[in-house]
Each structure stands twice: as structure tokens, then as C-alpha cells.
C-alpha positions as a Markdown table, in Angstrom:
| # | Residue | x | y | z |
|---|---|---|---|---|
| 1 | Unk | 150.7 | 116.5 | 101.5 |
| 2 | Unk | 154.4 | 116.8 | 102.5 |
| 3 | Unk | 156.9 | 118.4 | 100.6 |
| 4 | Unk | 157.3 | 117.0 | 96.7 |
| 5 | Unk | 161.2 | 116.8 | 95.8 |
| 6 | Unk | 160.2 | 115.0 | 92.3 |
| 7 | Unk | 161.2 | 111.8 | 93.2 |
| 8 | Unk | 158.0 | 110.8 | 92.5 |
| 9 | Unk | 156.9 | 111.6 | 88.8 |
| 10 | Unk | 154.0 | 108.7 | 88.7 |
| 11 | Unk | 153.0 | 110.8 | 91.5 |
| 12 | Unk | 153.2 | 114.3 | 90.3 |
| 13 | Unk | 151.7 | 113.9 | 87.0 |
| 14 | Unk | 148.6 | 112.4 | 88.9 |
| 15 | Unk | 149.1 | 115.9 | 91.4 |
| 16 | Unk | 149.3 | 117.6 | 88.1 |
| 17 | Unk | 145.8 | 116.0 | 86.1 |
| 18 | Unk | 144.0 | 116.6 | 90.0 |
| 19 | Unk | 143.9 | 119.9 | 89.3 |
| 20 | Unk | 143.9 | 120.4 | 85.5 |
| 21 | Unk | 140.6 | 118.1 | 85.4 |
| 22 | Unk | 139.5 | 120.1 | 88.4 |
| 23 | Unk | 140.0 | 123.4 | 86.8 |
| 24 | Unk | 138.2 | 122.0 | 83.5 |
| 25 | Unk | 135.5 | 120.7 | 85.5 |
| 26 | Unk | 134.8 | 123.6 | 87.5 |
| 27 | Unk | 135.0 | 126.0 | 84.4 |
| 28 | Unk | 133.7 | 125.1 | 81.5 |
| 29 | Unk | 135.6 | 125.5 | 77.7 |
| 30 | Unk | 138.9 | 126.0 | 79.0 |
| 31 | Unk | 142.2 | 127.4 | 76.0 |
| 32 | Unk | 145.7 | 125.5 | 77.0 |
| 33 | Unk | 146.5 | 129.5 | 78.0 |
| 34 | Unk | 143.9 | 129.6 | 80.5 |
| 35 | Unk | 144.1 | 126.3 | 82.1 |
| 36 | Unk | 148.3 | 127.8 | 82.2 |
| 37 | Unk | 147.1 | 130.7 | 84.1 |
| 38 | Unk | 144.0 | 129.2 | 86.2 |
| 39 | Unk | 146.4 | 125.6 | 87.1 |
| 40 | Unk | 150.5 | 128.6 | 87.6 |
| 41 | Unk | 151.7 | 125.0 | 86.0 |
| 42 | Unk | 154.1 | 125.6 | 82.5 |
| 43 | Unk | 151.6 | 125.1 | 78.7 |
| 44 | Unk | 154.0 | 122.3 | 78.2 |
| 45 | Unk | 153.5 | 120.6 | 81.4 |
| 46 | Unk | 149.4 | 121.8 | 80.8 |
| 47 | Unk | 149.2 | 119.6 | 77.1 |
| 48 | Unk | 151.2 | 116.9 | 78.2 |
| 49 | Unk | 148.2 | 116.3 | 80.9 |
| 50 | Unk | 145.3 | 117.3 | 78.9 |
| 51 | Unk | 146.8 | 114.9 | 76.3 |
| 52 | Unk | 146.6 | 112.1 | 78.9 |
| 53 | Unk | 142.7 | 113.4 | 80.1 |
| 54 | Unk | 142.3 | 112.5 | 76.1 |
| 55 | Unk | 143.3 | 109.1 | 75.9 |
| 56 | Unk | 141.4 | 108.7 | 79.1 |
| 57 | Unk | 138.6 | 109.9 | 78.2 |
| 58 | Unk | 137.4 | 112.5 | 80.5 |
| 59 | Unk | 138.7 | 115.5 | 77.8 |
| 60 | Unk | 136.8 | 116.4 | 75.1 |
| 61 | Unk | 137.4 | 119.1 | 72.2 |
| 62 | Unk | 135.1 | 121.7 | 72.7 |
| 63 | Unk | 132.9 | 123.2 | 69.4 |
| 64 | Unk | 133.9 | 126.7 | 68.6 |
| 65 | Unk | 131.5 | 128.8 | 68.5 |
| 66 | Unk | 131.0 | 129.3 | 65.0 |
| 67 | Unk | 130.0 | 133.4 | 65.8 |
| 68 | Unk | 134.0 | 133.2 | 67.0 |
| 69 | Unk | 134.6 | 131.3 | 64.3 |
| 70 | Unk | 133.2 | 133.6 | 61.6 |
| 71 | Unk | 134.9 | 136.7 | 63.8 |
| 72 | Unk | 137.9 | 135.4 | 65.2 |
| 73 | Unk | 139.3 | 133.3 | 61.9 |
| 74 | Unk | 140.1 | 129.5 | 63.7 |
| 75 | Unk | 139.7 | 129.8 | 67.5 |
| 76 | Unk | 141.9 | 128.8 | 69.9 |
| 77 | Unk | 141.0 | 125.3 | 70.8 |
| 78 | Unk | 139.5 | 124.5 | 73.6 |
| 79 | Unk | 138.8 | 121.5 | 75.9 |
| 80 | Unk | 135.9 | 120.3 | 78.5 |
| 81 | Unk | 135.4 | 117.8 | 81.1 |
| 82 | Unk | 133.5 | 114.8 | 79.6 |
| 83 | Unk | 130.9 | 114.4 | 82.7 |
| 84 | Unk | 129.4 | 111.9 | 80.3 |
| 85 | Unk | 132.4 | 109.9 | 81.1 |
| 86 | Unk | 130.8 | 107.8 | 83.1 |
| 87 | Unk | 127.2 | 108.5 | 86.2 |
| 88 | Unk | 126.7 | 107.8 | 89.0 |
| 89 | Unk | 122.7 | 106.6 | 90.9 |
| 90 | Unk | 121.5 | 107.5 | 94.1 |
| 91 | Unk | 118.5 | 105.3 | 95.3 |
| 92 | Unk | 116.9 | 105.6 | 98.6 |
| 93 | Unk | 114.9 | 102.8 | 100.0 |
| 94 | Unk | 111.6 | 103.8 | 101.9 |
| 95 | Unk | 109.8 | 101.9 | 104.0 |
| 96 | Unk | 106.5 | 103.4 | 100.9 |
| 97 | Unk | 108.6 | 104.0 | 97.7 |
| 98 | Unk | 111.5 | 103.3 | 96.1 |
| 99 | Unk | 113.0 | 105.7 | 93.3 |
| 100 | Unk | 116.1 | 105.7 | 91.7 |
| 101 | Unk | 118.5 | 109.4 | 90.6 |
| 102 | Unk | 121.2 | 109.7 | 88.1 |
| 103 | Unk | 123.3 | 112.5 | 87.1 |
| 104 | Unk | 126.9 | 112.6 | 84.9 |
| 105 | Unk | 129.8 | 112.2 | 87.4 |
| 106 | Unk | 129.6 | 116.1 | 87.5 |
| 107 | Unk | 125.9 | 115.2 | 89.8 |
| 108 | Unk | 123.3 | 117.1 | 87.0 |
| 109 | Unk | 120.5 | 115.0 | 87.3 |
| 110 | Unk | 119.6 | 113.3 | 83.9 |
| 111 | Unk | 117.1 | 111.4 | 84.5 |
| 112 | Unk | 115.0 | 109.7 | 87.9 |
| 113 | Unk | 112.1 | 107.0 | 88.8 |
| 114 | Unk | 110.3 | 106.2 | 91.8 |
| 115 | Unk | 107.4 | 103.5 | 92.3 |
| 116 | Unk | 105.9 | 103.0 | 95.1 |
| 117 | Unk | 105.9 | 99.8 | 97.9 |
| 118 | Unk | 103.5 | 98.5 | 100.5 |
| 119 | Unk | 104.8 | 98.9 | 104.1 |
| 120 | Unk | 104.6 | 95.4 | 104.7 |
| 121 | Unk | 107.2 | 93.6 | 101.1 |
| 122 | Unk | 109.1 | 91.6 | 102.2 |
| 123 | Unk | 113.4 | 91.5 | 102.0 |
| 124 | Unk | 113.4 | 90.2 | 98.6 |
| 125 | Unk | 109.9 | 92.3 | 97.0 |
| 126 | Unk | 112.0 | 95.7 | 98.0 |
| 127 | Unk | 115.4 | 94.8 | 96.1 |
| 128 | Unk | 113.1 | 93.2 | 93.2 |
| 129 | Unk | 111.1 | 97.1 | 92.9 |
| 130 | Unk | 115.1 | 98.9 | 93.2 |
| 131 | Unk | 115.3 | 97.2 | 90.3 |
| 132 | Unk | 113.1 | 97.5 | 88.2 |
| 133 | Unk | 113.1 | 101.0 | 88.6 |
| 134 | Unk | 116.9 | 101.6 | 87.9 |
| 135 | Unk | 116.4 | 99.5 | 85.1 |
| 136 | Unk | 113.3 | 101.6 | 84.0 |
| 137 | Unk | 115.7 | 104.7 | 84.8 |
| 138 | Unk | 118.7 | 103.1 | 82.7 |
| 139 | Unk | 116.1 | 102.7 | 80.0 |
| 140 | Unk | 114.5 | 105.8 | 79.7 |
| 141 | Unk | 117.4 | 108.5 | 80.2 |
| 142 | Unk | 120.2 | 105.8 | 77.5 |
| 143 | Unk | 123.1 | 105.3 | 79.5 |
| 144 | Unk | 124.2 | 102.1 | 79.8 |
| 145 | Unk | 124.6 | 99.6 | 83.3 |
| 146 | Unk | 128.4 | 99.0 | 82.3 |
| 147 | Unk | 128.4 | 102.9 | 82.6 |
| 148 | Unk | 128.2 | 103.3 | 86.5 |
| 149 | Unk | 130.7 | 104.7 | 88.5 |
| 150 | Unk | 129.4 | 104.6 | 91.3 |
| 151 | Unk | 126.1 | 103.7 | 93.0 |
| 152 | Unk | 124.5 | 105.5 | 96.7 |
| 153 | Unk | 122.3 | 103.8 | 98.5 |
| 154 | Unk | 120.1 | 105.7 | 101.1 |
| 155 | Unk | 118.4 | 102.7 | 103.8 |
| 156 | Unk | 116.1 | 103.1 | 106.8 |
| 157 | Unk | 118.5 | 101.7 | 110.0 |
| 158 | Unk | 122.4 | 101.8 | 110.9 |
| 159 | Unk | 124.5 | 101.0 | 108.6 |
| 160 | Unk | 127.5 | 98.7 | 109.0 |
| 161 | Unk | 130.5 | 99.8 | 106.7 |
| 162 | Unk | 130.3 | 97.0 | 104.2 |
| 163 | Unk | 126.4 | 97.9 | 103.6 |
| 164 | Unk | 124.7 | 95.7 | 106.2 |
| 165 | Unk | 121.6 | 96.9 | 107.9 |
| 166 | Unk | 122.9 | 95.6 | 112.0 |
| 167 | Unk | 119.0 | 97.0 | 112.9 |
| 168 | Unk | 116.7 | 97.8 | 110.7 |
| 169 | Unk | 112.5 | 98.0 | 112.1 |
| 170 | Unk | 111.6 | 100.3 | 109.9 |
| 171 | Unk | 111.5 | 97.7 | 107.3 |
| 172 | Unk | 110.1 | 93.7 | 107.5 |
| 173 | Unk | 113.6 | 91.1 | 106.7 |
| 174 | Unk | 115.7 | 94.6 | 107.0 |
| 175 | Unk | 117.4 | 93.8 | 110.7 |
| 176 | Unk | 120.8 | 92.3 | 109.4 |
| 177 | Unk | 120.3 | 92.9 | 106.0 |
| 178 | Unk | 123.4 | 92.0 | 103.5 |
| 179 | Unk | 122.1 | 95.6 | 101.6 |
| 180 | Unk | 125.5 | 95.8 | 99.7 |
| 181 | Unk | 125.8 | 92.4 | 99.1 |
| 182 | Unk | 123.0 | 91.7 | 97.4 |
| 183 | Unk | 122.6 | 95.1 | 95.5 |
| 184 | Unk | 126.2 | 95.0 | 95.1 |
| 185 | Unk | 125.8 | 92.0 | 92.1 |
| 186 | Unk | 123.7 | 93.8 | 90.5 |
| 187 | Unk | 126.3 | 96.7 | 89.3 |
| 188 | Unk | 130.1 | 96.5 | 88.1 |
| 189 | Unk | 131.3 | 99.9 | 90.5 |
| 190 | Unk | 131.5 | 100.4 | 94.4 |
| 191 | Unk | 127.2 | 100.5 | 95.9 |
| 192 | Unk | 128.0 | 102.7 | 98.9 |
| 193 | Unk | 124.8 | 102.2 | 101.9 |
| 194 | Unk | 124.0 | 105.5 | 104.6 |
| 195 | Unk | 121.2 | 105.3 | 106.1 |
| 196 | Unk | 118.6 | 107.6 | 104.7 |
| 197 | Unk | 118.6 | 110.6 | 107.4 |
| 198 | Unk | 122.7 | 111.1 | 106.8 |
| 199 | Unk | 121.6 | 110.4 | 103.6 |
| 200 | Unk | 119.8 | 113.1 | 103.8 |
| 201 | Unk | 121.7 | 115.8 | 105.6 |
| 202 | Unk | 124.6 | 115.3 | 102.6 |
| 203 | Unk | 121.3 | 116.0 | 100.3 |
| 204 | Unk | 120.7 | 119.7 | 102.1 |
| 205 | Unk | 124.1 | 121.0 | 102.6 |
| 206 | Unk | 125.3 | 119.8 | 99.5 |
| 207 | Unk | 121.8 | 121.8 | 97.3 |
| 208 | Unk | 119.3 | 122.4 | 99.7 |
| 209 | Unk | 118.1 | 124.4 | 102.8 |
| 210 | Unk | 121.7 | 124.0 | 104.7 |
| 211 | Unk | 124.1 | 125.3 | 102.0 |
| 212 | Unk | 125.5 | 128.1 | 103.9 |
| 213 | Unk | 126.2 | 125.9 | 107.0 |
| 214 | Unk | 129.3 | 123.0 | 107.5 |
| 215 | Unk | 127.7 | 122.0 | 111.8 |
| 216 | Unk | 123.5 | 121.2 | 110.7 |
| 217 | Unk | 121.0 | 118.7 | 112.3 |
| 218 | Unk | 119.1 | 116.9 | 109.6 |
| 219 | Unk | 115.7 | 115.7 | 111.1 |
| 220 | Unk | 114.0 | 112.5 | 110.1 |
| 221 | Unk | 110.7 | 113.8 | 111.4 |
| 222 | Unk | 108.3 | 110.6 | 111.8 |
| 223 | Unk | 106.8 | 108.8 | 114.8 |
| 224 | Unk | 109.8 | 107.4 | 115.9 |
| 225 | Unk | 112.8 | 109.5 | 114.3 |
| 226 | Unk | 116.0 | 109.9 | 113.0 |
| 227 | Unk | 119.0 | 112.2 | 112.3 |
| 228 | Unk | 122.3 | 113.0 | 110.2 |
| 229 | Unk | 124.5 | 114.9 | 111.7 |
| 230 | Unk | 127.3 | 117.3 | 109.9 |
| 231 | Unk | 130.1 | 118.5 | 112.1 |
| 232 | Unk | 132.8 | 120.7 | 110.3 |
| 233 | Unk | 130.4 | 120.4 | 106.6 |
| 234 | Unk | 131.3 | 115.9 | 107.4 |
| 235 | Unk | 129.0 | 113.1 | 107.8 |
| 236 | Unk | 129.3 | 112.4 | 111.4 |
| 237 | Unk | 127.8 | 108.5 | 111.9 |
| 238 | Unk | 129.7 | 107.6 | 115.3 |
| 239 | Unk | 131.6 | 104.4 | 115.6 |
| 240 | Unk | 129.4 | 101.7 | 114.6 |
| 241 | Unk | 127.2 | 104.2 | 112.4 |
| 242 | Unk | 124.4 | 105.1 | 115.2 |
| 243 | Unk | 125.0 | 108.6 | 115.5 |
| 244 | Unk | 121.8 | 110.1 | 115.1 |
| 245 | Unk | 119.0 | 107.8 | 116.4 |
| 246 | Unk | 117.4 | 110.2 | 118.3 |
| 247 | Unk | 114.2 | 107.4 | 118.4 |
| 248 | Unk | 115.3 | 105.2 | 120.6 |
| 249 | Unk | 115.2 | 108.2 | 123.4 |
| 250 | Unk | 112.3 | 106.5 | 124.2 |
| 251 | Unk | 113.1 | 104.1 | 125.9 |
| 252 | Unk | 115.3 | 106.4 | 128.5 |
| 253 | Unk | 112.2 | 105.6 | 130.8 |
| 254 | Unk | 109.0 | 108.0 | 129.0 |
| 255 | Unk | 105.4 | 106.4 | 129.4 |
| 256 | Unk | 104.9 | 106.3 | 125.7 |
| 257 | Unk | 105.7 | 104.5 | 123.3 |
| 258 | Unk | 106.2 | 105.2 | 119.8 |
| 259 | Unk | 102.9 | 103.4 | 118.5 |
| 260 | Unk | 101.6 | 105.5 | 121.6 |
| 261 | Unk | 102.1 | 108.7 | 120.5 |
| 262 | Unk | 99.3 | 109.4 | 118.2 |
| 263 | Unk | 96.6 | 106.8 | 119.0 |
| 264 | Unk | 94.0 | 107.8 | 120.4 |
| 265 | Unk | 93.1 | 104.5 | 121.7 |
| 266 | Unk | 94.0 | 102.3 | 123.7 |
| 267 | Unk | 95.7 | 100.2 | 120.3 |
| 268 | Unk | 99.4 | 101.7 | 119.5 |
| 269 | Unk | 99.1 | 103.2 | 115.7 |
| 270 | Unk | 101.5 | 101.7 | 113.1 |
| 271 | Unk | 104.5 | 104.2 | 112.5 |
| 272 | Unk | 104.4 | 103.4 | 108.8 |
| 273 | Unk | 100.3 | 103.9 | 108.7 |
| 274 | Unk | 100.2 | 107.1 | 107.4 |
| 275 | Unk | 96.3 | 107.0 | 106.5 |
| 276 | Unk | 96.2 | 106.2 | 110.4 |
| 277 | Unk | 98.9 | 109.0 | 111.0 |
| 278 | Unk | 97.1 | 111.5 | 108.5 |
| 279 | Unk | 93.3 | 110.8 | 110.1 |
| 280 | Unk | 94.6 | 111.7 | 113.6 |
| 281 | Unk | 96.1 | 115.8 | 112.4 |
| 282 | Unk | 92.7 | 115.9 | 110.4 |
| 283 | Unk | 91.1 | 115.5 | 113.7 |
| 284 | Unk | 93.3 | 117.5 | 115.1 |
| 285 | Unk | 92.1 | 120.1 | 113.1 |
| 286 | Unk | 88.2 | 119.8 | 112.9 |
| 287 | Unk | 89.2 | 120.8 | 117.3 |
| 288 | Unk | 89.0 | 116.2 | 118.1 |
| 289 | Unk | 90.6 | 116.5 | 121.8 |
| 290 | Unk | 92.1 | 113.5 | 122.0 |
| 291 | Unk | 93.4 | 113.9 | 118.9 |
| 292 | Unk | 94.8 | 117.4 | 119.6 |
| 293 | Unk | 96.0 | 115.8 | 123.1 |
| 294 | Unk | 97.6 | 113.4 | 120.7 |
| 295 | Unk | 99.3 | 115.6 | 118.3 |
| 296 | Unk | 100.3 | 118.1 | 121.6 |
| 297 | Unk | 101.8 | 114.4 | 122.3 |
| 298 | Unk | 104.4 | 114.0 | 119.5 |
| 299 | Unk | 105.2 | 117.4 | 118.7 |
| 300 | Unk | 106.7 | 117.6 | 122.5 |
| 301 | Unk | 108.5 | 114.1 | 121.7 |
| 302 | Unk | 109.5 | 115.7 | 118.3 |
| 303 | Unk | 111.2 | 118.7 | 119.9 |
| 304 | Unk | 113.2 | 116.6 | 123.5 |
| 305 | Unk | 114.1 | 114.2 | 120.4 |
| 306 | Unk | 116.1 | 117.5 | 118.9 |
| 307 | Unk | 116.5 | 119.0 | 122.1 |
| 308 | Unk | 119.2 | 116.1 | 123.4 |
| 309 | Unk | 121.2 | 116.1 | 119.8 |
| 310 | Unk | 121.2 | 120.0 | 119.2 |
| 311 | Unk | 122.7 | 120.0 | 123.0 |
| 312 | Unk | 125.2 | 117.0 | 122.2 |
| 313 | Unk | 126.6 | 118.6 | 119.9 |
| 314 | Unk | 125.4 | 122.8 | 119.3 |
| 315 | Unk | 124.9 | 122.6 | 115.5 |
| 316 | Unk | 124.1 | 126.1 | 113.3 |
| 317 | Unk | 121.0 | 124.7 | 111.5 |
| 318 | Unk | 118.7 | 122.7 | 112.1 |
| 319 | Unk | 116.4 | 121.2 | 109.5 |
| 320 | Unk | 113.6 | 118.9 | 109.2 |
| 321 | Unk | 112.0 | 116.3 | 106.6 |
| 322 | Unk | 110.2 | 113.8 | 106.9 |
| 323 | Unk | 106.1 | 113.2 | 106.0 |
| 324 | Unk | 105.6 | 115.2 | 109.9 |
| 325 | Unk | 107.7 | 118.4 | 108.2 |
| 326 | Unk | 104.2 | 119.1 | 105.5 |
| 327 | Unk | 102.7 | 118.8 | 109.8 |
| 328 | Unk | 100.8 | 123.0 | 110.6 |
| 329 | Unk | 102.3 | 123.7 | 113.6 |
| 330 | Unk | 106.0 | 122.3 | 113.9 |
| 331 | Unk | 108.3 | 125.1 | 112.9 |
| 332 | Unk | 107.4 | 127.2 | 115.4 |
| 333 | Unk | 106.9 | 125.0 | 119.3 |
| 334 | Unk | 110.8 | 123.6 | 117.8 |
| 335 | Unk | 112.0 | 126.7 | 117.3 |
| 336 | Unk | 110.3 | 127.7 | 121.3 |
| 337 | Unk | 111.7 | 124.9 | 122.8 |
| 338 | Unk | 115.1 | 124.7 | 121.7 |
| 339 | Unk | 115.7 | 128.2 | 122.9 |
| 340 | Unk | 113.8 | 127.0 | 126.2 |
| 341 | Unk | 115.9 | 123.8 | 126.2 |
| 342 | Unk | 119.5 | 125.5 | 124.2 |
| 343 | Unk | 122.1 | 127.2 | 125.1 |
| 344 | Unk | 122.3 | 128.5 | 122.0 |
| 345 | Unk | 119.5 | 128.0 | 119.7 |
| 346 | Unk | 120.2 | 127.2 | 116.0 |
| 347 | Unk | 118.1 | 128.0 | 113.5 |
| 348 | Unk | 115.7 | 126.0 | 112.3 |
| 349 | Unk | 114.3 | 125.6 | 109.0 |
| 350 | Unk | 112.3 | 123.1 | 107.3 |
| 351 | Unk | 113.5 | 121.2 | 103.7 |
| 352 | Unk | 114.0 | 122.5 | 100.6 |
| 353 | Unk | 114.7 | 119.0 | 98.6 |
| 354 | Unk | 111.6 | 117.4 | 100.1 |
| 355 | Unk | 111.3 | 113.9 | 98.5 |
| 356 | Unk | 114.3 | 114.3 | 96.8 |
| 357 | Unk | 116.9 | 113.7 | 99.7 |
| 358 | Unk | 117.4 | 110.6 | 100.7 |
| 359 | Unk | 117.7 | 109.8 | 96.9 |
| 360 | Unk | 119.7 | 112.9 | 96.5 |
| 361 | Unk | 122.5 | 112.3 | 99.5 |
| 362 | Unk | 123.2 | 108.8 | 97.8 |
| 363 | Unk | 123.8 | 110.4 | 94.8 |
| 364 | Unk | 126.3 | 112.7 | 96.6 |
| 365 | Unk | 127.9 | 110.2 | 97.9 |
| 366 | Unk | 128.8 | 108.1 | 94.9 |
| 367 | Unk | 129.6 | 111.6 | 93.4 |
| 368 | Unk | 132.0 | 112.3 | 96.6 |
| 369 | Unk | 133.5 | 108.7 | 95.5 |
| 370 | Unk | 134.2 | 108.6 | 91.5 |
| 371 | Unk | 135.8 | 112.6 | 93.2 |
| 372 | Unk | 138.0 | 111.0 | 95.6 |
| 373 | Unk | 139.6 | 108.8 | 92.7 |
| 374 | Unk | 139.6 | 111.4 | 90.3 |
| 375 | Unk | 140.5 | 114.6 | 92.5 |
| 376 | Unk | 142.4 | 113.5 | 96.0 |
| 377 | Unk | 146.4 | 112.4 | 95.8 |
| 378 | Unk | 147.5 | 109.9 | 98.4 |
| 379 | Unk | 143.9 | 110.7 | 101.0 |
| 380 | Unk | 143.0 | 114.2 | 100.2 |
| 381 | Unk | 140.3 | 115.3 | 99.1 |
| 382 | Unk | 139.0 | 118.2 | 97.2 |
| 383 | Unk | 136.3 | 120.4 | 98.4 |
| 384 | Unk | 132.3 | 119.8 | 97.9 |
| 385 | Unk | 131.9 | 122.9 | 96.2 |
């Protein structure tokens, strides 16, 4: 931020407020003495900041413990961050289901909901289901819609900065859909739309398998896989939001399209037909030679796609999620082939969040946005953890 000279008292107040609020959010109930010690600010400054945060509804006096009152008489006043002063929503829009998570301003989830959606549903029908899930979650948690401070959305496809899906072949009517604009009609707060694999990568870094790693590739594994990448702890979207679209590597002169990878006949397999895909893997387990060959083709394609991204980014960790993460024998071939192709093979593990990864990442994106408003000064953003 450069050297402060005291010439901008409003900037100084914002810095002090951010410091005090950050301390309160991370440490529970604190006294003014505690805050003075933690922040390094003078007591009069802390008192003034706390008063301002009171007026803003972000801080409240904590109720003293009865045993402490009996033991000490009137204890020192303690203050806490009001996580309930606002709420955040994380939404996943997928081929077969839509889901939502809701939290307070501290990111702790207080409600969830989901609905099954047909893979053939058009954009209007799918968005109607999204709105229904949101309404159900708000009703069950008793959260007013005007309490929402930000909404994060994870969606398949290449997503532009304004939330428009530039290319989305996984869902009907999705390419060109102004998804952000359509959803913003339902809210009075910012709506942030992100690619689903990117959102899942953020989630695993926040609460999943990648908590201790800052250079991560998350693979949303399916017939046409996608990937999200964190470089130095920051999400890498690429210039146009298309980073990690490893499902397009089949265009580089390969004989089989994704639709033919798991097909045991001359008829292509719909990538979204989960029952048909599961049937191929079941036959392979039973010893069917054609199904076993199809599964081997799928695994080799997945390994090569991931290896291409690993060679480019040199991540510490590869996290495998998506429906293919539940398949027997995915990790070992991936580890073996990455050791063969890559100069420094990364660790490889399964997602810890499973089906909740995309919605959890969308929630984290909403939380990041609010944290930037609450804690950032002149574009400086506080650490995520």
C-alpha cells in the first residue's frame, strides 16, 4: 500500500476497521484489551473502530458466561464478529442435478439442498430448478433473500468475466447463455459465475484434499474431462477463461472422440448417460473383453490429458473428482503414467468433497468477494486462511 502519512484519515479508518474486524472474525469473542494487544492499535482507536462496526451491524457484544460472571463479578465486555449479519450462497448447476449451500459471513454452512434434473432439460427449465432449490434452502434456514451478500455459481463450460457461457457443450442451450445476467434478476447482490472444475479446485484448497498445497490441478473426470488449476494459491482461468479444458485434447489427431471411448459397439455413447457408462464398467468387472478394452481406452485418455496439464504447470498435487473418481483402478494408472511422462511426478489423490465440491467452491468464491469488501484496502486482499 505504500507509506502512510496520515493525510487520508478515511483510508486510515478503513485500514483500522479491517484489522480489527479480521481479528474478531478469527478469534471469537475478544475484549478491548485483547484487540489492542492483537492489532497493535491504541485503545482509543480500537474503541472507536468497534463503535463504528457496531453501527454497521458487523460486531455485537458477546453474552458473558454465567460461571465467569459468578466467579469474577462483572467481567470485561467482549465483542464478536456477527457472522449472521449477512449470508452467502453457493450454487452448482450440473447435467443431472442442481444444488445450493448457504452460509453466514464466516463461511460455515448452515443449509443445503438439491434437486435432480434431466440431462436433456433446456436452459429455462434448468434455471427454474435452480430457483426452486434456492427458495427451498432460504425457507428451511429462515434466511431472508435480502440478507444475501454474494452468490457464487459453478457451471460447466467456458465462462466469461460477466458470467456468459461462451461455450458449454455439456448442457442443452448452454452455449451463449447469459447465465450471470439471468441469475442476477433473482438477487440484489453480486452473482459470480465460474467454471465448475475451477470452482471445485477452489473448494479442495479451502476444505478438501488440497488444504496444504498451493499448486494444484483438480481434474473433473468424465468422458470429456475438465480441470481447474491453482498456481501459487490463486485460481488460473487463462486469458479467456478456457484454461484447463483438457477434454478438447482429443482434437489433436486422435482417432476416437470421447463419445466412442467407452462404446462397445459402433454407436457412440452419450457422455451424460450415466447408466450406460456404469453398465460398461460393470461388464468390464465381470470380464467382458469389449468392455475391458473400452475402460482401458478411457483410462489411457484420462491419463494423457492430465499428463499434458501436469507437464505445463508442474503442480504439487493432482486431485481427481467427478464421477470417474469413484471408479476402481483410476488412481494407480494415473500415478504410474504421470511418473513415466512427467519430469517431477505430482502427488495424486481423490477429492475429499465428492459431489459437494462444485457448490462448496462456488460458496468460497462468494466468500472471497465479501472478504475483499470487508478486509481489503486499496486492492490488497487478506489471506484466505
